[in-house]
Tab-separated table of C-alpha atoms in Angstrom:
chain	number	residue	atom	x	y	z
A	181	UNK	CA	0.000	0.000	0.000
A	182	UNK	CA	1.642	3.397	-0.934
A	183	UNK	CA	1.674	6.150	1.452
A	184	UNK	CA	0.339	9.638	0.115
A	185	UNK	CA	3.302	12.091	0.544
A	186	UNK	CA	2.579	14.868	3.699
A	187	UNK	CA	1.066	17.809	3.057
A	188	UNK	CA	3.243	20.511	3.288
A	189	UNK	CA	2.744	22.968	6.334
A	190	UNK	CA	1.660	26.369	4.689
A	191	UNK	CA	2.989	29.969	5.234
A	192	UNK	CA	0.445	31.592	7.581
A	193	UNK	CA	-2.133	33.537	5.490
A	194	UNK	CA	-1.528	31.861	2.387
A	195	UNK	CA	-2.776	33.379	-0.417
A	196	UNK	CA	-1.833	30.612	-2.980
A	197	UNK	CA	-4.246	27.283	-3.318
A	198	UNK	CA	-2.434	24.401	-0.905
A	199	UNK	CA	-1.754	22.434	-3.953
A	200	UNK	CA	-0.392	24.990	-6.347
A	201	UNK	CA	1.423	26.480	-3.484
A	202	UNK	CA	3.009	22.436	-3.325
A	203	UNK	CA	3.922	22.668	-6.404
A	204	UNK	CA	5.277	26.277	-6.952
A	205	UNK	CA	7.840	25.822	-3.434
A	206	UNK	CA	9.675	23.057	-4.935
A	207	UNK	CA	10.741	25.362	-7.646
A	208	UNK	CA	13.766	28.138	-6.905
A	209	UNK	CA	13.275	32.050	-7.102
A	210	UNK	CA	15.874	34.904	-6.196
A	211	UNK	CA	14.545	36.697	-2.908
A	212	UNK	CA	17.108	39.686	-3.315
A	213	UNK	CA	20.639	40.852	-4.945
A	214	UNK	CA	23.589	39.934	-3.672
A	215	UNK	CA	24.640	43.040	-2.723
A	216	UNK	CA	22.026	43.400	-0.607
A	217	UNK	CA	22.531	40.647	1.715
A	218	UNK	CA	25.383	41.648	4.510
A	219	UNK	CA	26.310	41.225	8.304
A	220	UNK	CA	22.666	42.225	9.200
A	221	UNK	CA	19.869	40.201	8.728
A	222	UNK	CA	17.044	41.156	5.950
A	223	UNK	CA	13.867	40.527	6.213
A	224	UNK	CA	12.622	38.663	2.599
A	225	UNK	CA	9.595	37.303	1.482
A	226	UNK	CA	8.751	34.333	-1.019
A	227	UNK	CA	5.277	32.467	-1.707
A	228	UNK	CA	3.805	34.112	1.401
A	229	UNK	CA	6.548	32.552	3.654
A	230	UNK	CA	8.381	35.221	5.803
A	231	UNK	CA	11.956	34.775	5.423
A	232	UNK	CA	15.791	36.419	6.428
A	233	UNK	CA	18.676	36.623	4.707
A	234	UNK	CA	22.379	37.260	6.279
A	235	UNK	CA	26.031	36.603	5.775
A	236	UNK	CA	27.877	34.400	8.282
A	237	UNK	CA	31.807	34.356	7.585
A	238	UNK	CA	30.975	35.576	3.809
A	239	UNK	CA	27.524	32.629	3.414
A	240	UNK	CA	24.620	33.635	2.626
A	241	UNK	CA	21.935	32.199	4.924
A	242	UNK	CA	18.342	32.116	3.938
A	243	UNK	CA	15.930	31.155	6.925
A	244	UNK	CA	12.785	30.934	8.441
A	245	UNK	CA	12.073	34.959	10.284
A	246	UNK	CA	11.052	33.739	13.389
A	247	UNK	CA	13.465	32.740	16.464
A	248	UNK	CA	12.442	29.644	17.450
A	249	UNK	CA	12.704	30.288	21.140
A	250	UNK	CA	9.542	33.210	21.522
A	251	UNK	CA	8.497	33.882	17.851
A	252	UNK	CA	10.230	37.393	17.477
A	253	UNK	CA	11.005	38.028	13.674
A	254	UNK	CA	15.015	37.772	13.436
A	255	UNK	CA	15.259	40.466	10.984
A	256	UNK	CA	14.620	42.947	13.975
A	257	UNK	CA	17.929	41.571	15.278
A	258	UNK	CA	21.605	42.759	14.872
A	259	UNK	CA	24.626	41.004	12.908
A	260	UNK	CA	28.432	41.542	12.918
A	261	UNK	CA	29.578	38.970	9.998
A	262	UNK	CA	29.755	36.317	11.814
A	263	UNK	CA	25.980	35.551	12.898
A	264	UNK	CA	22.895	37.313	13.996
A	265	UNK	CA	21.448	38.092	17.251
A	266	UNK	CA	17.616	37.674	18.193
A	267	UNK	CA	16.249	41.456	19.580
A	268	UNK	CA	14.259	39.232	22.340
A	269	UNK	CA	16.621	37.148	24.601
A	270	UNK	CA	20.402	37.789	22.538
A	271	UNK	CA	20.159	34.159	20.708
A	272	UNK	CA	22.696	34.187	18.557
A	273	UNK	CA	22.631	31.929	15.306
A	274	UNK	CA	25.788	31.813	12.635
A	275	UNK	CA	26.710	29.853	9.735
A	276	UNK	CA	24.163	26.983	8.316
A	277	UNK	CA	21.608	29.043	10.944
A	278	UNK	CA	22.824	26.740	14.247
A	279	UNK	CA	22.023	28.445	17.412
A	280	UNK	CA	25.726	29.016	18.702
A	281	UNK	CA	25.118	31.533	22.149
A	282	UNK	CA	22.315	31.302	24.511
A	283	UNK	CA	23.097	34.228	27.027
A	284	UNK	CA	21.035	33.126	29.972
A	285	UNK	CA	22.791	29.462	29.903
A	286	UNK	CA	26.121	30.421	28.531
A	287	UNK	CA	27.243	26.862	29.854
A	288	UNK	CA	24.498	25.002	29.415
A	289	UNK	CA	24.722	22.630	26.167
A	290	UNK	CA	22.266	24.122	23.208
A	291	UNK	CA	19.231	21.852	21.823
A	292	UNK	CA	19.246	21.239	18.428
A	293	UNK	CA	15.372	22.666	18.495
A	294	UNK	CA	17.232	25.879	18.713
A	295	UNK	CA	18.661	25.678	15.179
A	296	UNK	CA	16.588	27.856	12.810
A	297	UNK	CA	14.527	26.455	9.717
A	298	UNK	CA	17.169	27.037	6.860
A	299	UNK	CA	16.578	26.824	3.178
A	300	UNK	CA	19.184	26.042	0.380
A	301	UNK	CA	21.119	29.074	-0.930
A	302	UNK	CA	22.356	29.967	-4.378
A	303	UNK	CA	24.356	33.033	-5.942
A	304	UNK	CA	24.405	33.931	-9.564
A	305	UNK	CA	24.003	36.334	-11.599
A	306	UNK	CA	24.352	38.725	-8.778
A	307	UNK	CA	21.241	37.944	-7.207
A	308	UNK	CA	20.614	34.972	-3.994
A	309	UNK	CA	18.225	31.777	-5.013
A	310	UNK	CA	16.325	29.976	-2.716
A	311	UNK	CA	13.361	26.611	-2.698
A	312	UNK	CA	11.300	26.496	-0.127
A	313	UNK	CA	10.670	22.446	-0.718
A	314	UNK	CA	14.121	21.002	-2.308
A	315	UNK	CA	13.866	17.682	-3.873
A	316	UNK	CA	16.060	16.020	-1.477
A	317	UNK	CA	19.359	15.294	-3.222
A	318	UNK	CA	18.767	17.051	-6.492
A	319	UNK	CA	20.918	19.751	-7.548
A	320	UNK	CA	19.543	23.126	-7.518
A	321	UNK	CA	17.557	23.935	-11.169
A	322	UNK	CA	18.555	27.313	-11.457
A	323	UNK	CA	17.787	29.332	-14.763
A	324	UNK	CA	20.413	29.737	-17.640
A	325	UNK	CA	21.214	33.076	-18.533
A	326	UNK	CA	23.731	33.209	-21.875
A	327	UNK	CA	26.483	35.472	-21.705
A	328	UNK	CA	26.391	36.267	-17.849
A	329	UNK	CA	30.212	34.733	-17.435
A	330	UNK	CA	31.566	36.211	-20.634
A	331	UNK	CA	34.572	37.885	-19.995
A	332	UNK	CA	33.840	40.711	-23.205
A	333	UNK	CA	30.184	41.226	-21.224
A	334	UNK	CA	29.409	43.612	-18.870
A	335	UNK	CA	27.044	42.315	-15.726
A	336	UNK	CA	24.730	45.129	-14.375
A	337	UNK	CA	22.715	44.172	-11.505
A	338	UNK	CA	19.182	46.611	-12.098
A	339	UNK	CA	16.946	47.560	-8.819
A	340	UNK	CA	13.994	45.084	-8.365
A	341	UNK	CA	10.692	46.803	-8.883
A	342	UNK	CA	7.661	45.270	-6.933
A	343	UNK	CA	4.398	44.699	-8.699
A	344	UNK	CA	1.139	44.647	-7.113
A	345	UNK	CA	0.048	41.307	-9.785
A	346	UNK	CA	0.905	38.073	-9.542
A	347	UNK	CA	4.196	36.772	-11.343
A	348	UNK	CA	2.278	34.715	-13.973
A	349	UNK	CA	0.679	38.111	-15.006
A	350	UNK	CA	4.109	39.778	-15.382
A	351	UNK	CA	6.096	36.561	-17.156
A	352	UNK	CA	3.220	36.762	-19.381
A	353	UNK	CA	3.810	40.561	-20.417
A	354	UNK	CA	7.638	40.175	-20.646
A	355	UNK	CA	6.656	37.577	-22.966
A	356	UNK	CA	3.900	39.607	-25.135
A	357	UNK	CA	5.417	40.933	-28.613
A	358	UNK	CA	2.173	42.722	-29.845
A	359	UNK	CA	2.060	45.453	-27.351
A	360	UNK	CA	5.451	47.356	-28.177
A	361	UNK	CA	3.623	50.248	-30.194
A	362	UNK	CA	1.211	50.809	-27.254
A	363	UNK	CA	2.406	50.356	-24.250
A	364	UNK	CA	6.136	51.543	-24.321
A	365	UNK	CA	5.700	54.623	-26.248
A	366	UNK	CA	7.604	56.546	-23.927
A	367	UNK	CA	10.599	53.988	-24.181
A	368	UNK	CA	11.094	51.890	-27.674
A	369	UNK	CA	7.605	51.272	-28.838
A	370	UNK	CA	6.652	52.654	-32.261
A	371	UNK	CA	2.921	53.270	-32.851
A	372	UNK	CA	3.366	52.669	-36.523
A	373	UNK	CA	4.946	49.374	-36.538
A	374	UNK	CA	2.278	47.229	-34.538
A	375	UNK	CA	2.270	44.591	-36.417
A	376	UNK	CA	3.467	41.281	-35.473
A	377	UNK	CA	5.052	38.812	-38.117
A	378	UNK	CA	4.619	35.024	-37.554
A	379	UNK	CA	6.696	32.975	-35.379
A	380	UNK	CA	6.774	29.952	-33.794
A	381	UNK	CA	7.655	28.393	-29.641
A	382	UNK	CA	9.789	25.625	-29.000
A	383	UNK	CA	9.096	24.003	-26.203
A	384	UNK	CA	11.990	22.447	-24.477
A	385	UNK	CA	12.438	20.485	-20.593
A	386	UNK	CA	12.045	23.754	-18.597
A	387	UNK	CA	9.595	25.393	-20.804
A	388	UNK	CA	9.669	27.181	-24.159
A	389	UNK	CA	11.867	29.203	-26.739
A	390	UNK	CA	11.057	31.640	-29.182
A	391	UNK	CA	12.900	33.686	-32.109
A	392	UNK	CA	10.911	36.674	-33.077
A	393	UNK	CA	11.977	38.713	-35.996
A	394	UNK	CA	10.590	42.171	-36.219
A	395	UNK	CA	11.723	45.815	-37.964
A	396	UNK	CA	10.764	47.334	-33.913
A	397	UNK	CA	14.003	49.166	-32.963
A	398	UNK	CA	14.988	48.505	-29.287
A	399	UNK	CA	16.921	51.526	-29.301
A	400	UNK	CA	15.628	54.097	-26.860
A	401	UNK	CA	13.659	56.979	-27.976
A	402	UNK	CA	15.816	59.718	-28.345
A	403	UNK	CA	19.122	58.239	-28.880
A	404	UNK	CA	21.499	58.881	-31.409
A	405	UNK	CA	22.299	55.024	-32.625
A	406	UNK	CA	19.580	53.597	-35.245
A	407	UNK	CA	19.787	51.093	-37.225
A	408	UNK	CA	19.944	50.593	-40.844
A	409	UNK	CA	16.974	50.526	-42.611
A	410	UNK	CA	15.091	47.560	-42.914
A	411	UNK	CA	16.862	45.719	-40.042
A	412	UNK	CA	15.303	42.732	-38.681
A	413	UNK	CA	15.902	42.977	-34.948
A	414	UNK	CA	15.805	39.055	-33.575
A	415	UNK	CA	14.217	38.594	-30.070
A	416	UNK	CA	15.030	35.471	-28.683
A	417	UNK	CA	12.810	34.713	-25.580
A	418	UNK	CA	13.525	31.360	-23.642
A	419	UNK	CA	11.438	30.757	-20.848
A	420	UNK	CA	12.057	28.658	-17.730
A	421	UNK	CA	9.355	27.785	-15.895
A	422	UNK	CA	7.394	28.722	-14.151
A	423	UNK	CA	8.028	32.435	-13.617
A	424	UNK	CA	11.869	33.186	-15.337
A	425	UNK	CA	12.279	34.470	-18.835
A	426	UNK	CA	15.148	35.551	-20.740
A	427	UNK	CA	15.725	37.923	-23.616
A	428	UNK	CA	18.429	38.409	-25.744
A	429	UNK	CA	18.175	41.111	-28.374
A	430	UNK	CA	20.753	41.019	-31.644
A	431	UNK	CA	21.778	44.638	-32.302
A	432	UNK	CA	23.553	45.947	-35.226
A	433	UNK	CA	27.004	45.485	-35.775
A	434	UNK	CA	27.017	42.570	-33.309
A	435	UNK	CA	25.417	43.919	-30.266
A	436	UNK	CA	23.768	41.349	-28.031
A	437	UNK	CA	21.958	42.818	-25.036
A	438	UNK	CA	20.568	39.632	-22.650
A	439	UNK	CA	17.643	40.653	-20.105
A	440	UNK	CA	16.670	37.893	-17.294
A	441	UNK	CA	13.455	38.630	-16.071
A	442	UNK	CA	12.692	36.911	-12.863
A	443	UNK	CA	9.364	37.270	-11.125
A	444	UNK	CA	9.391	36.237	-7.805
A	445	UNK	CA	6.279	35.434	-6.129
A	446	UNK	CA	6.570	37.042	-2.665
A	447	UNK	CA	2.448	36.507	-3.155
A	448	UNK	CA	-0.157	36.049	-5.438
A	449	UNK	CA	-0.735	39.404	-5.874
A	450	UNK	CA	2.885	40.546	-5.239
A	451	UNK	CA	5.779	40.032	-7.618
A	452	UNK	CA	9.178	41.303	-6.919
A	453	UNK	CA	10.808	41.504	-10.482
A	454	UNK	CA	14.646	41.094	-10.960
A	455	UNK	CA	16.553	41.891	-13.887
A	456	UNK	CA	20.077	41.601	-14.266
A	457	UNK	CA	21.682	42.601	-17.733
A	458	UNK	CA	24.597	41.082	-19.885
A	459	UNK	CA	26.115	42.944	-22.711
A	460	UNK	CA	28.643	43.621	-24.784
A	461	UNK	CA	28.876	46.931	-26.266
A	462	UNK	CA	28.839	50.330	-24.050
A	463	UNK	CA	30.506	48.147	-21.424
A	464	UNK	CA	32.737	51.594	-20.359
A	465	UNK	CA	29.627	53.800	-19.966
A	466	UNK	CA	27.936	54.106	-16.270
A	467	UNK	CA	25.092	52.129	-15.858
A	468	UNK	CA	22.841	54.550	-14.519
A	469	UNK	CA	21.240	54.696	-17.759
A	470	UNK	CA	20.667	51.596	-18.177
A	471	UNK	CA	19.178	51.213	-15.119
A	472	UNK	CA	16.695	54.371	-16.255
A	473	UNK	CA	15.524	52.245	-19.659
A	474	UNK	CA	14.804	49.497	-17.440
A	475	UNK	CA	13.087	51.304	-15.053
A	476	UNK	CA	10.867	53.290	-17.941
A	477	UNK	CA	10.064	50.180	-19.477
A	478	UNK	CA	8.987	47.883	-16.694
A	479	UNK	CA	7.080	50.658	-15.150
A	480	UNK	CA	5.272	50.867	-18.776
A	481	UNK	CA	4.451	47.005	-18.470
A	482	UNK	CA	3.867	47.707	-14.497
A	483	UNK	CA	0.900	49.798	-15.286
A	484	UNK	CA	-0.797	47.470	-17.547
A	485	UNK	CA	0.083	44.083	-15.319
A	486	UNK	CA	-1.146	45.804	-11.957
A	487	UNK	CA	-5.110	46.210	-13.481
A	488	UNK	CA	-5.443	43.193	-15.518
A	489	UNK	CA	-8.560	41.391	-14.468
A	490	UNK	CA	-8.921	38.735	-13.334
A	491	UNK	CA	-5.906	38.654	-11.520
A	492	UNK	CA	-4.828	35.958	-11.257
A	493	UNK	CA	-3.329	33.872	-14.832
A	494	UNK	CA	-6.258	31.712	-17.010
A	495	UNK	CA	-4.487	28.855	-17.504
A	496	UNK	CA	-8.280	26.862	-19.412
A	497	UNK	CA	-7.538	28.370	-23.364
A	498	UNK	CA	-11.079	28.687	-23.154
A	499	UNK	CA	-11.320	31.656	-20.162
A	500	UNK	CA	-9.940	34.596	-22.596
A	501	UNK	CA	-9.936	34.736	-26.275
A	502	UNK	CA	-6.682	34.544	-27.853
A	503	UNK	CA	-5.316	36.148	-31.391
A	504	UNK	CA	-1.952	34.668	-33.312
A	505	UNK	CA	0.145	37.238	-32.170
A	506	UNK	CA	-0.142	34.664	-28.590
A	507	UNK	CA	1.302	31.845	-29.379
A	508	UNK	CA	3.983	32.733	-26.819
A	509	UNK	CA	1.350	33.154	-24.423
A	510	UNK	CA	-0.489	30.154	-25.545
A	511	UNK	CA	3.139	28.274	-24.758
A	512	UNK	CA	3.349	29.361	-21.494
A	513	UNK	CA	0.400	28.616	-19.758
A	514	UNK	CA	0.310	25.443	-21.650
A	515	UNK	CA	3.580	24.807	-20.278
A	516	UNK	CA	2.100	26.087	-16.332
A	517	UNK	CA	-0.412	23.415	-17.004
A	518	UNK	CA	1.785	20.673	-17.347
A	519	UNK	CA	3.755	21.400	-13.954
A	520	UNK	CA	0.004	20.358	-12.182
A	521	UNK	CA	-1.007	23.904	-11.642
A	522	UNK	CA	-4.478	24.628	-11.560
A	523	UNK	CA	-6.237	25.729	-8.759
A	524	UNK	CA	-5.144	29.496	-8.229
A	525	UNK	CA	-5.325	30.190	-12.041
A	526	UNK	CA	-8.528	29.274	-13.284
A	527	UNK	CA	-10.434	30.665	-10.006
């Protein structure tokens, strides 16, 4: 007779459906950047569970935000490098979160109990992954991002920018090739070029790829590079599932710009959206305006994403009508559907 698996325990106030929720945690997200993360703890947040982030002896830890002595939240504690102190009673935790100083019993041995809830812990691309249900002894399934280690790139780590929509929502829109000329006027968009030749996803083991061929310039408004006439720009999205995306865009002359957009679900109507940048032309020039394109454009997408109705992604084809220019779209949710998801998305 085979035993059903245990339900996991869920974050208190949950927002997700217990069984998307399930299958969403086993899945890893970034929580913040890298350089954010230091001797202090940080208070994070990542499919409704609360969470804190600190460096012990140069690790990144990634725990549960409680202290599992009274319930205080950690991240209202202190840190000096080496491990972080609870506000409440001084319980001090350090590397792999073990309880290492219990002031009132400084001789007494420490119970394990006293070890905080830790979660797996990955850097790259400037920004810390976490799972809140590993598969137990599989390697971390972290999202490729081309280019990211090439020496002739340059790596710029943009702000996050929070998003009051759920992450399915804003994958969706990074996705989305037909609303250039309308929504990001004020950035690339061009109102006379709207429409959008054929192409065709690939789906592949973490989700889908596509190469899009269009004449839309990705050059901002205003600047003094353009590009010959005629010149197909190619757009080639890959998505890893379910809420990562990548974009590389092929400039003239040999220009590659690659854009990771990962949504992290700190809710399910909360997205905190990351973006670090690979590229290989301007790589002397301050990134301050890059950072300024990004922000210009995602806010564009922002203000669509944020009153989308219903909120929450479609995932039956049948719940919104759908035009060719979707077939990325299409891809994607197919591709949410096959991970079990369900619940939460066709409410």
């Amino acid at each position: 007779m085979t035993t059903a698996p245990p339900r996991p325990v869920l974050p208190r106030d949950c927002t997700f459906d217990a069984d998307d929720w399930a299958i969403l945690a086993r899945h890893w997200y970034p929580v913040a950047l890298s350089s954010e993360i230091g001797d202090t703890p940080t208070a994070v947040r990542l499919l409704d569970e609360t969470l804190v982030a600190y460096r012990a002896r140069g690790s990144v830890v990634v725990a549960h935000d409680i202290c599992p002595h009274r319930g205080v939240p950690l991240s209202l504690g202190g840190g000096d490098g080496t491990g972080i102190t609870c506000a409440y009673h001084g319980l001090r935790f350090g590397e792999g979160g073990r309880c290492v100083q219990v002031p009132a019993h400084p001789e007494s041995k420490i119970p394990s109990r006293l070890n905080l809830r830790t979660y797996p812990v990955v850097e790259r691309y400037g920004l810390v992954w976490t799972c809140l249900r590993p598969e137990p002894d599989a390697a971390p399934v972290i999202p490729t991002m081309a280019h990211w280690d090439d020496e002739d790139f340059q790596q710029i780590n943009c702000p996050w920018i929070d998003i009051a929509a759920f992450a399915g929502r804003q994958v969706e829109g990074f996705l989305d090739v037909a609303h250039f000329g309308f929504v990001h006027l004020d950035s690339f968009g061009d109102p006379d070029n709207t429409e959008v030749p054929d192409y065709t996803p690939v789906r592949h083991q973490y989700g889908h790829s596509v190469d899009y061929w269009s004449t839309v310039s990705n050059y901002p408004h205003g600047s003094t590079k353009q590009a010959p006439p005629g010149y197909q720009w190619l757009r080639r999205f890959d998505v890893h599932l379910p809420f990562t995306a990548t974009l590389v865009v092929y400039f003239p002359d040999g220009g590659l710009l690659n854009i990771m957009n990962a949504a992290s679900p700190v809710s399910a109507r909360q997205t905190r959206m990351f973006a670090p940048i690979a590229r290989n032309f301007d790589t002397d020039q301050p990134v301050q305006a890059v950072y300024d394109f990004n922000r210009t454009v995602f806010e564009e997408d922002r203000a669509i994403v944020e009153v989308q109705r219903p909120e929450n992604l479609p995932l039956d084809p049948k719940l919104e009508v759908h035009i060719p220019a979707d077939r990325s779209s299409i891809a994607y949710r197919r591709g949410l559907r096959d991970l079990g998801l369900s619940h939460f998305f066709t409410a």
